[in-house]
Amino acid sequence: MTNSLTELKHQTLTVPSDGLRLSSGEFLTEVVVAYETYGTLAEDKKNVIYICHALTGDSHAAFRYSPDDPEPGWWDPIIGPGKAIDTDKFFVVCSNILGGCKGTTGPNSIDPASGKPYGAKFPLVTIKDVVCVQKMLLDQLGIPELYCVIGGSMGGMQSLEWSISYPDYVRKCICIASAVSLSPQALAFDIIGRQEIEFDPHWNDGDYYDNADKPAKGLSRARQIGHVTYLSSAAMENKFGREQKEGNDSIRSGKFSTSFQVESYLNYQGNKFVKRFDANAYLYISRMMDMFDLAKEHGSVKDAFRDTQCEFLIVSISTDWLFPPSQQLEIVSSLLSNRKPVSYFNLDSQYGHDAFLIEYDDLGPGIQAFLNGKVDQGAQDSGDRMDLDHICAMIKDGSHILDVGSGGGELMYALKEMKNISGICLDVEFEKIVECMGKGLSSIQLDADTGLGIIEDNSFDCVLLNQTIQQLKSALQTIKQIIRIAGYGVVGFPNFAYYKYRLSLFLRGKLPVSGGLPFEWYNTPNTHLVTVTDFKELCRRHDIRIEEIECLADDVLGKLLISMGFENLGSDRGLVAISRQRIKA
Amino acid sequence: MTNSLTELKHQTLTVPSDGLRLSSGEFLTEVVVAYETYGTLAEDKKNVIYICHALTGDSHAAFRYSPDDPEPGWWDPIIGPGKAIDTDKFFVVCSNILGGCKGTTGPNSIDPASGKPYGAKFPLVTIKDVVCVQKMLLDQLGIPELYCVIGGSMGGMQSLEWSISYPDYVRKCICIASAVSLSPQALAFDIIGRQEIEFDPHWNDGDYYDNADKPAKGLSRARQIGHVTYLSSAAMENKFGREQKEGNDSIRSGKFSTSFQVESYLNYQGNKFVKRFDANAYLYISRMMDMFDLAKEHGSVKDAFRDTQCEFLIVSISTDWLFPPSQQLEIVSSLLSNRKPVSYFNLDSQYGHDAFLIEYDDLGPGIQAFLNGKVDQGAQDSGDRMDLDHICAMIKDGSHILDVGSGGGELMYALKEMKNISGICLDVEFEKIVECMGKGLSSIQLDADTGLGIIEDNSFDCVLLNQTIQQLKSALQTIKQIIRIAGYGVVGFPNFAYYKYRLSLFLRGKLPVSGGLPFEWYNTPNTHLVTVTDFKELCRRHDIRIEEIECLADDVLGKLLISMGFENLGSDRGLVAISRQRIKA
């Protein structure tokens, strides 16, 4: 429980004399922004993190309003002193969005022209307008740049828009469980939800602020539909299963009402929401999400990100079906094809879309590593076994490299110290991604066997596949992907034809377990044993050009055998540079 | 396009003088059933297949009412002469369910007591009541038994209920994309959908049949919500993506309406549905689905199936999130633990829940193989390499066997011919499942690496794992699963220590490619090479008792080596019977 306090502040924006021009072409003559801050602004004002809230969020992201305030802000578990978004270090700002109902100008604000609430006369606003107002706020607060902008769900749409609209203002961008546009399924639920409000007779075309009856039923039902989509099936199963309330006292008296707890839960959520939210604001914000479409606006998703200058962290949630991981991977793919620095991980959570408000055990360290990662933190451990000099010699200066099966990024880190290269690490394990980000390396969480397909042709100059091929399910497919992604690759692998391994099988009838192959047969991740000779044959058969081969050994006899020309026998590992075969004339 | 014709028939059921007693304790004094038939009843009347329809279906499952009828019945692609459900062979019956609105007694029928439509005075009916009425219909038609009952979605609930309520009447049961109860998520959407109708002022507590205004808006919206849940996200993406209608002419004129095609599509679906369905019937049938809960009724899912006597085929759909595959696997697991004959496959489809009405390319052959599979169809190919006699000698008479990695069931088929055993085949490939079912063998589609966890302890007496372990990702985990599932297992594998293999690696520095190991290193499914010595050591280390070992070879030198005691060198394959280690005193 934090004792940190905050207060809700209001800033009236200075707008041109004819008002702030919105994307729609309409004008707002008066714009007030409600916001909060946490932590202390550094002297150089370069420690600012901006938090973008989601559909039904507000500016109260963290801390409490008073010591006896029962509830802290909505992201308090990861914003605060010593927390993932560390307020001892960063100055964190969060504001209510334009069109909202929590203090920033929106449909429930007074229209200066009429002296009455705007209602449905409020102009349609877009994510771009929202971000524009956020930028004006920061400008008026004298903030010269954003260290990072962060948002989940619709907040993630805003953080992407920040990176595109103000590329030289943003250094880092985190986008969680979001997308470059809503899927048709999410769109459908949005449309159905909005109609609940519009079809409520008390909505009265948005003009209800002075009426006794508000469109509470419509808003409650819109929230209920939305709420189901934020949860995974497993989360609902765990939350209430098919439990029925005691005594079959249904919350409604009708014949078709049920006593299932899910019905009373939804009802409770709907009623709670009505007390804190405005129906018109719900309509405006939901419509704003529908209209967000970076591909449509910029020609393609790739084009949308062309001029961004920040580092990205994209986060998906395994059970999110409203914003499924495929949508976040689309963002990652587009950033990679633009050769932008991007990290990515997938939160393995059962909580569905809502996980970004629940699953802090992984999200916190992930965000923290990305925020604090520095290139001078990972010097150790670039050890001998990586054959660094040999690999380095095979890579051209200035290359953009993908290191497949990077582990904690030791090789990439060491290469960056030795050579002028840029690159992205790739590993299947979340912990390795965090380790890489902690070293200041961009790193994406993908399975090398199944995940490389999302990377577009020629997104890289070179792919490294060091001590990884023997663990893949499909070595050949991966080699083909390397050639497609980069045209050039460096593959290092243990040579199963090494004389010590041969002797083990030949004499003892047992598969070798040793330094280079330290596993028992039944638990080894090395599922494709390969020899230098075998690898050469693979390349020959599949029209892959071998640019260079290095056969390496550490022991005296091995080295001797290699020097005598018995490379396949003497080397315990091979290093092969491959490239796309030239088209025959 | 079929030219087969059918007609809608009506049967008035003979009910007791005080009426048909329903599960609720209420009575219906008059029950009429609307039904159709396709094909010809055999002389022994034992060729009857009963089709159970889903929530919004009806008795018109196939054929046309007249030669110029524009649309055939809803499952016409797989019911007809020569089709998967072959009407040249089977007599197919489908009736509208009790509580429906297509001719069978339901809320829009006239209540004999009042002379007016029942409306919401119609008693609540359950799936059990529905099936009871179906049974009464068949009894009155003089049908002595059902060769098969088939249903998808809510129809699958009915087919399961058939197998439980009338165990000695049903020989085969097919249940597609269904469950033993709705998930809380499906429940939530059901509840929200029903409320749309109840909150429509024109619903008028169910009394609207004589009114000019019907609850069309509520029914349309209930249908729209349901419709989104029947589609997968990918299916919606393919169907209309984020396409907008030309000229931005939104289907509604409001500010918050959109021009997205998904909005007009949903609207179209809703309006179409209102023309063919009754709002009260929707409420009754949807409520019936909510109430279905075999675990609650019988104590557990396992107990529910205890007395069933039929063979089962359970089908799931990979992208179905309303009835996810985990729910069908729960049924399979319960049937296996009851040692019932059950086949299972997963339709790999992008269409979501609706796939059972779309994806006939796989569903058709799957159903056909299950319907027609006979134990005398698979005699060939029980070849030498299966080491049949050796395996047979390791299995006790009367055993219930799981054959993991069964392929097309050759081994199981041959064992059944040699010995008094029962069993289930297991393979990861759909085609193999169909092949097994075609031989009259029960067969479930699971990945041996990841899927065995759904099988309960001691569901079998023996697990066979022949020529499969070397293809698994985790050999040790699978061995442990075998011991858990059956306590006894027979494992056959290629011996990598066979002298020919050793020589290949030792002399040529290449991994062997030969009869027993016919793949190149980079495309081999054999990812865990193992030797007899290695396997013994695994058992020793993990407290697995070795009951018996057979080292086998086909070549002369191999046989000689074995006879001289060099088993690990001479054998190209090993066969080991293992069991749970006895607890030490």
mmCIF file with all atom_site columns, C-alpha atoms in Angstrom, chain B residues 382 386 388 409-419:
data_model
loop_
_atom_site.group_PDB
_atom_site.id
_atom_site.type_symbol
_atom_site.label_atom_id
_atom_site.label_alt_id
_atom_site.label_comp_id
_atom_site.label_asym_id
_atom_site.label_entity_id
_atom_site.label_seq_id
_atom_site.pdbx_PDB_ins_code
_atom_site.Cartn_x
_atom_site.Cartn_y
_atom_site.Cartn_z
_atom_site.occupancy
_atom_site.B_iso_or_equiv
_atom_site.pdbx_formal_charge
_atom_site.auth_seq_id
_atom_site.auth_comp_id
_atom_site.auth_asym_id
_atom_site.auth_atom_id
_atom_site.pdbx_PDB_model_num
ATOM 1  C CA . SER B 1 382 ? -0.049 -55.765 -40.573 1.00 0.00 ? 382 SER B CA 1
ATOM 2  C CA . MET B 1 386 ? 5.495  -54.258 -36.373 1.00 0.00 ? 386 MET B CA 1
ATOM 3  C CA . LEU B 1 388 ? 3.489  -58.288 -33.841 1.00 0.00 ? 388 LEU B CA 1
ATOM 4  C CA . GLY B 1 409 ? -4.348 -48.533 -36.721 1.00 0.00 ? 409 GLY B CA 1
ATOM 5  C CA . GLU B 1 410 ? -2.562 -51.468 -38.401 1.00 0.00 ? 410 GLU B CA 1
ATOM 6  C CA . LEU B 1 411 ? -1.054 -52.704 -35.148 1.00 0.00 ? 411 LEU B CA 1
ATOM 7  C CA . MET B 1 412 ? -4.257 -52.354 -33.127 1.00 0.00 ? 412 MET B CA 1
ATOM 8  C CA . TYR B 1 413 ? -6.214 -54.071 -35.880 1.00 0.00 ? 413 TYR B CA 1
ATOM 9  C CA . ALA B 1 414 ? -3.804 -56.984 -36.015 1.00 0.00 ? 414 ALA B CA 1
ATOM 10 C CA . LEU B 1 415 ? -3.664 -57.300 -32.220 1.00 0.00 ? 415 LEU B CA 1
ATOM 11 C CA . LYS B 1 416 ? -7.448 -57.414 -32.060 1.00 0.00 ? 416 LYS B CA 1
ATOM 12 C CA . GLU B 1 417 ? -7.419 -60.288 -34.527 1.00 0.00 ? 417 GLU B CA 1
ATOM 13 C CA . MET B 1 418 ? -4.857 -62.200 -32.454 1.00 0.00 ? 418 MET B CA 1
ATOM 14 C CA . LYS B 1 419 ? -6.005 -61.518 -28.962 1.00 0.00 ? 419 LYS B CA 1
#
